[in-house]
mmCIF file of C-alpha atoms and ligand atoms in Angstrom:
data_model
loop_
_atom_site.group_PDB
_atom_site.id
_atom_site.type_symbol
_atom_site.label_atom_id
_atom_site.label_comp_id
_atom_site.label_asym_id
_atom_site.label_seq_id
_atom_site.Cartn_x
_atom_site.Cartn_y
_atom_site.Cartn_z
ATOM 1 C CA MET A 20 122.724 13.684 245.548
ATOM 2 C CA SER A 21 123.404 10.143 246.715
ATOM 3 C CA ALA A 22 120.685 7.503 247.057
ATOM 4 C CA THR A 23 122.638 5.834 249.847
ATOM 5 C CA PRO A 24 120.830 6.081 253.214
ATOM 6 C CA ALA A 25 122.625 8.203 255.764
ATOM 7 C CA ASN A 26 123.375 5.269 258.056
ATOM 8 C CA GLU A 27 125.089 3.176 255.394
ATOM 9 C CA PRO A 28 128.696 3.657 254.329
ATOM 10 C CA LEU A 29 129.149 5.406 250.979
ATOM 11 C CA LEU A 30 132.052 3.200 250.018
ATOM 12 C CA ASP A 31 134.078 0.182 251.102
ATOM 13 C CA TYR A 32 137.780 0.072 251.745
ATOM 14 C CA VAL A 33 139.207 -2.881 249.792
ATOM 15 C CA THR A 34 142.980 -3.221 249.777
ATOM 16 C CA SER A 35 146.360 -1.532 249.340
ATOM 17 C CA CYS A 36 149.753 -1.961 247.737
ATOM 18 C CA ALA A 37 153.073 -0.147 247.501
ATOM 19 C CA LEU A 38 153.215 2.430 244.698
ATOM 20 C CA PRO A 39 156.697 3.618 243.803
ATOM 21 C CA THR A 40 156.694 6.921 241.903
ATOM 22 C CA PRO A 41 159.549 9.118 240.650
ATOM 23 C CA TRP A 42 159.270 11.175 243.884
ATOM 24 C CA ALA A 43 158.480 8.735 246.703
ATOM 25 C CA GLN A 44 157.109 5.304 247.433
ATOM 26 C CA PHE A 45 153.464 5.847 248.322
ATOM 27 C CA THR A 46 150.926 3.325 249.556
ATOM 28 C CA LEU A 47 147.991 3.073 247.173
ATOM 29 C CA HIS A 48 144.632 2.281 248.772
ATOM 30 C CA ALA A 49 141.538 1.168 246.848
ATOM 31 C CA PHE A 50 137.887 1.902 247.658
ATOM 32 C CA VAL A 51 134.640 0.972 245.886
ATOM 33 C CA GLU A 52 131.670 3.343 245.994
ATOM 34 C CA HIS A 53 128.366 1.606 246.697
ATOM 35 C CA ALA A 54 126.060 3.853 244.669
ATOM 36 C CA THR A 55 128.058 3.746 241.442
ATOM 37 C CA GLY A 56 130.531 0.856 241.695
ATOM 38 C CA LYS A 57 133.274 3.402 240.887
ATOM 39 C CA GLU A 58 136.761 2.621 242.151
ATOM 40 C CA HIS A 59 138.382 5.518 244.030
ATOM 41 C CA LEU A 60 141.967 5.735 245.224
ATOM 42 C CA ALA A 61 144.059 7.234 248.001
ATOM 43 C CA MET A 62 147.828 7.694 247.770
ATOM 44 C CA VAL A 63 149.351 7.934 251.238
ATOM 45 C CA LEU A 64 152.853 8.802 252.424
ATOM 46 C CA GLY A 65 154.127 8.765 256.005
ATOM 47 C CA ASP A 66 152.272 8.696 259.322
ATOM 48 C CA ILE A 67 149.068 10.624 258.613
ATOM 49 C CA GLY A 68 146.947 9.324 261.485
ATOM 50 C CA ASN A 69 148.735 11.052 264.378
ATOM 51 C CA GLY A 70 146.336 14.013 264.625
ATOM 52 C CA GLU A 71 148.646 16.611 263.079
ATOM 53 C CA PRO A 72 147.235 18.443 260.017
ATOM 54 C CA VAL A 73 147.958 16.502 256.852
ATOM 55 C CA LEU A 74 149.058 17.950 253.520
ATOM 56 C CA ALA A 75 146.247 16.804 251.240
ATOM 57 C CA ARG A 76 145.044 16.991 247.668
ATOM 58 C CA VAL A 77 141.558 16.027 246.495
ATOM 59 C CA HIS A 78 142.072 15.354 242.805
ATOM 60 C CA SER A 79 139.241 14.581 240.426
ATOM 61 C CA GLU A 80 140.069 12.254 237.561
ATOM 62 C CA CYS A 81 140.952 13.934 234.269
ATOM 63 C CA LEU A 82 142.049 11.237 231.864
ATOM 64 C CA THR A 83 143.065 13.692 229.160
ATOM 65 C CA GLY A 84 145.131 15.798 231.536
ATOM 66 C CA ASP A 85 146.411 13.180 233.994
ATOM 67 C CA VAL A 86 147.281 10.477 231.438
ATOM 68 C CA LEU A 87 147.273 11.917 227.921
ATOM 69 C CA PHE A 88 149.351 15.037 228.642
ATOM 70 C CA SER A 89 146.562 17.417 227.537
ATOM 71 C CA GLN A 90 147.473 21.077 227.747
ATOM 72 C CA ARG A 91 143.806 22.148 227.638
ATOM 73 C CA CYS A 92 143.648 22.087 231.418
ATOM 74 C CA ASP A 93 145.938 22.160 234.441
ATOM 75 C CA CYS A 94 145.000 18.774 235.926
ATOM 76 C CA GLY A 95 148.114 16.790 235.045
ATOM 77 C CA ALA A 96 150.399 19.539 236.326
ATOM 78 C CA GLN A 97 148.371 19.842 239.541
ATOM 79 C CA LEU A 98 148.486 16.074 240.099
ATOM 80 C CA GLU A 99 152.250 15.965 239.622
ATOM 81 C CA GLY A 100 152.774 19.114 241.692
ATOM 82 C CA ALA A 101 150.729 17.737 244.585
ATOM 83 C CA LEU A 102 152.595 14.431 244.644
ATOM 84 C CA LYS A 103 155.923 16.257 244.570
ATOM 85 C CA LYS A 104 154.899 18.459 247.515
ATOM 86 C CA ILE A 105 153.782 15.436 249.526
ATOM 87 C CA ALA A 106 157.030 13.647 248.705
ATOM 88 C CA ALA A 107 159.061 16.697 249.737
ATOM 89 C CA GLU A 108 157.352 16.746 253.154
ATOM 90 C CA GLY A 109 157.473 12.969 253.460
ATOM 91 C CA ARG A 110 153.864 12.970 254.650
ATOM 92 C CA GLY A 111 150.485 13.493 253.050
ATOM 93 C CA ILE A 112 147.529 12.088 251.186
ATOM 94 C CA LEU A 113 146.095 12.442 247.698
ATOM 95 C CA LEU A 114 142.522 11.331 247.118
ATOM 96 C CA TYR A 115 141.915 10.395 243.486
ATOM 97 C CA LEU A 116 138.185 10.636 242.828
ATOM 98 C CA ARG A 117 136.744 9.123 239.685
ATOM 99 C CA GLN A 118 134.586 12.046 238.657
ATOM 100 C CA GLU A 119 135.902 12.759 235.205
ATOM 101 C CA GLY A 120 135.228 16.085 233.489
ATOM 102 C CA ARG A 121 134.073 17.941 236.635
ATOM 103 C CA GLY A 122 131.556 15.096 237.067
ATOM 104 C CA ILE A 123 130.071 14.876 233.545
ATOM 105 C CA GLY A 124 132.148 11.951 232.281
ATOM 106 C CA LEU A 125 134.819 11.546 229.638
ATOM 107 C CA VAL A 126 132.670 11.491 226.500
ATOM 108 C CA ASN A 127 130.674 14.505 227.628
ATOM 109 C CA LYS A 128 133.906 16.317 228.422
ATOM 110 C CA ILE A 129 135.024 15.737 224.852
ATOM 111 C CA ARG A 130 131.634 17.045 223.678
ATOM 112 C CA ALA A 131 132.263 20.115 225.832
ATOM 113 C CA TYR A 132 135.734 20.577 224.322
ATOM 114 C CA ARG A 133 134.094 20.448 220.893
ATOM 115 C CA LEU A 134 131.709 23.223 221.930
ATOM 116 C CA GLN A 135 134.666 25.212 223.235
ATOM 117 C CA GLU A 136 136.265 24.947 219.821
ATOM 118 C CA ALA A 137 133.098 26.615 218.503
ATOM 119 C CA GLY A 138 133.519 29.518 220.934
ATOM 120 C CA ALA A 139 131.988 28.508 224.280
ATOM 121 C CA ASP A 140 134.036 28.701 227.456
ATOM 122 C CA THR A 141 134.339 25.740 229.854
ATOM 123 C CA VAL A 142 131.322 26.815 231.931
ATOM 124 C CA GLU A 143 129.097 27.699 228.944
ATOM 125 C CA ALA A 144 129.909 24.382 227.281
ATOM 126 C CA ASN A 145 128.774 22.372 230.305
ATOM 127 C CA LEU A 146 125.589 24.406 230.548
ATOM 128 C CA GLN A 147 124.867 23.944 226.825
ATOM 129 C CA LEU A 148 125.117 20.180 227.355
ATOM 130 C CA GLY A 149 122.551 20.371 230.156
ATOM 131 C CA PHE A 150 124.976 19.968 233.054
ATOM 132 C CA HIS A 151 125.895 22.157 235.971
ATOM 133 C CA ALA A 152 129.090 24.160 235.568
ATOM 134 C CA ASP A 153 130.663 21.896 238.176
ATOM 135 C CA ALA A 154 128.929 18.576 238.909
ATOM 136 C CA ARG A 155 131.573 17.271 241.300
ATOM 137 C CA ASN A 156 130.647 15.838 244.683
ATOM 138 C CA TYR A 157 133.114 15.633 247.534
ATOM 139 C CA GLU A 158 131.108 13.646 250.098
ATOM 140 C CA LEU A 159 133.332 10.607 249.596
ATOM 141 C CA CYS A 160 136.273 12.549 251.015
ATOM 142 C CA LYS A 161 134.995 12.233 254.567
ATOM 143 C CA PRO A 162 134.888 8.427 254.832
ATOM 144 C CA MET A 163 138.106 8.163 252.815
ATOM 145 C CA LEU A 164 139.957 10.498 255.195
ATOM 146 C CA GLU A 165 138.370 8.808 258.220
ATOM 147 C CA GLN A 166 139.808 5.530 257.017
ATOM 148 C CA PHE A 167 143.247 6.970 257.821
ATOM 149 C CA GLY A 168 142.262 8.956 260.909
ATOM 150 C CA VAL A 169 142.689 12.312 259.130
ATOM 151 C CA ARG A 170 140.520 15.164 260.453
ATOM 152 C CA LYS A 171 142.672 18.237 259.767
ATOM 153 C CA VAL A 172 144.117 19.016 256.352
ATOM 154 C CA ARG A 173 146.352 21.555 254.694
ATOM 155 C CA LEU A 174 144.556 21.469 251.386
ATOM 156 C CA MET A 175 146.391 21.938 248.116
ATOM 157 C CA THR A 176 143.833 23.694 245.930
ATOM 158 C CA ASN A 177 142.946 26.895 244.119
ATOM 159 C CA ASN A 178 139.227 26.143 244.406
ATOM 160 C CA PRO A 179 137.266 27.782 247.246
ATOM 161 C CA ARG A 180 134.238 25.562 246.520
ATOM 162 C CA LYS A 181 136.323 22.549 247.397
ATOM 163 C CA ILE A 182 137.319 24.126 250.706
ATOM 164 C CA ASP A 183 133.663 24.940 251.432
ATOM 165 C CA ALA A 184 132.552 21.432 250.538
ATOM 166 C CA LEU A 185 135.106 19.759 252.810
ATOM 167 C CA THR A 186 134.365 22.183 255.634
ATOM 168 C CA ARG A 187 130.643 21.421 255.416
ATOM 169 C CA LEU A 188 131.496 17.727 255.674
ATOM 170 C CA GLY A 189 133.240 18.403 258.974
ATOM 171 C CA ILE A 190 136.811 18.245 257.700
ATOM 172 C CA ASP A 191 138.968 20.936 259.273
ATOM 173 C CA VAL A 192 140.789 22.802 256.472
ATOM 174 C CA VAL A 193 143.429 24.588 258.533
ATOM 175 C CA GLU A 194 145.336 26.015 255.568
ATOM 176 C CA ARG A 195 145.074 26.420 251.810
ATOM 177 C CA VAL A 196 148.259 25.545 249.972
ATOM 178 C CA PRO A 197 148.105 26.953 246.412
ATOM 179 C CA LEU A 198 149.020 24.737 243.495
ATOM 180 C CA LEU A 199 150.537 26.881 240.807
ATOM 181 C CA VAL A 200 150.639 25.521 237.317
ATOM 182 C CA ASN A 201 152.097 26.643 234.071
ATOM 183 C CA ARG A 202 149.868 28.671 231.848
ATOM 184 C CA ASN A 203 150.164 27.953 228.158
ATOM 185 C CA ALA A 204 148.488 29.123 224.964
ATOM 186 C CA PHE A 205 145.969 26.293 225.219
ATOM 187 C CA ASN A 206 144.861 26.567 228.855
ATOM 188 C CA ASN A 207 145.070 30.342 229.352
ATOM 189 C CA ASN A 208 141.383 31.006 228.604
ATOM 190 C CA TYR A 209 140.374 27.939 230.615
ATOM 191 C CA LEU A 210 142.285 29.156 233.667
ATOM 192 C CA ASN A 211 140.843 32.655 233.275
ATOM 193 C CA THR A 212 137.313 31.214 233.113
ATOM 194 C CA LYS A 213 137.910 29.121 236.226
ATOM 195 C CA ALA A 214 139.013 32.264 238.047
ATOM 196 C CA ALA A 215 136.201 34.487 236.735
ATOM 197 C CA LYS A 216 133.229 32.106 236.793
ATOM 198 C CA LEU A 217 134.137 29.387 239.300
ATOM 199 C CA GLY A 218 136.010 31.549 241.793
ATOM 200 C CA HIS A 219 139.350 29.782 241.552
ATOM 201 C CA MET A 220 142.199 31.540 243.315
ATOM 202 C CA MET A 221 145.344 31.954 241.321
ATOM 203 C CA ASN A 222 147.049 33.861 244.126
ATOM 204 C CA PRO A 223 150.473 32.315 244.710
ATOM 205 C CA LEU A 224 150.553 33.089 248.427
ATOM 206 C CA THR A 225 149.680 30.545 251.043
ATOM 207 C CA GLU A 226 146.697 31.811 252.986
ATOM 208 C CA ALA A 227 145.187 30.713 256.257
ATOM 209 C CA VAL A 228 141.584 29.713 255.753
ATOM 210 C CA GLU A 229 138.929 30.322 258.348
ATOM 211 C CA ASP A 230 135.746 28.311 258.338
ATOM 212 C CA GLY A 231 133.142 29.839 256.046
ATOM 213 C CA GLN A 232 135.273 32.753 255.001
ATOM 214 C CA LEU A 233 135.780 31.743 251.390
HETATM 215 ZN ZN1 ZN B 282 141.768 18.343 233.228
#
């Protein structure tokens, strides 16, 4: 997918600052991706470079859900839930990847929402717009985690594709930690579609994940 040659870094680490939140004071780290110029972020808490598995969330930007309180999806609740879990443990990392709308961009996501209002589900809408059902790319996770010496993660996700993607990159996903979110009248069909068509796991139990098993 990327035009960047294999021997060149995909992104540069730039700088960091303290980021107080309602739950803990994180350190916010900034990266810039070479291929796109996009600015990606990592929120870090505690000593994550000591070799022990790290509680981690790979969160893709969702401006409507993360910032505008949209109830169409579960992104804002998952972002808040992940940060709260990291704060409760006092140790962890959240990667914030700027791949809005499962990779299709903000305006196209709004086009997709419009199609959903005409009866399409979230997967059908993306396909009608000429996109893949899920256009996200997780290759940036590897250099971002390497920046902090993280090789083993306890990944907070309901998405087996994300576990597969990280595993293929050589990141050791030693455990899946489910992120349960509140269903509502607006996101119920969306969550059902993610489970039925994209394989998302809504099982509340924490499960050990073996390489390649999901
Ligand atoms: Zn969302």
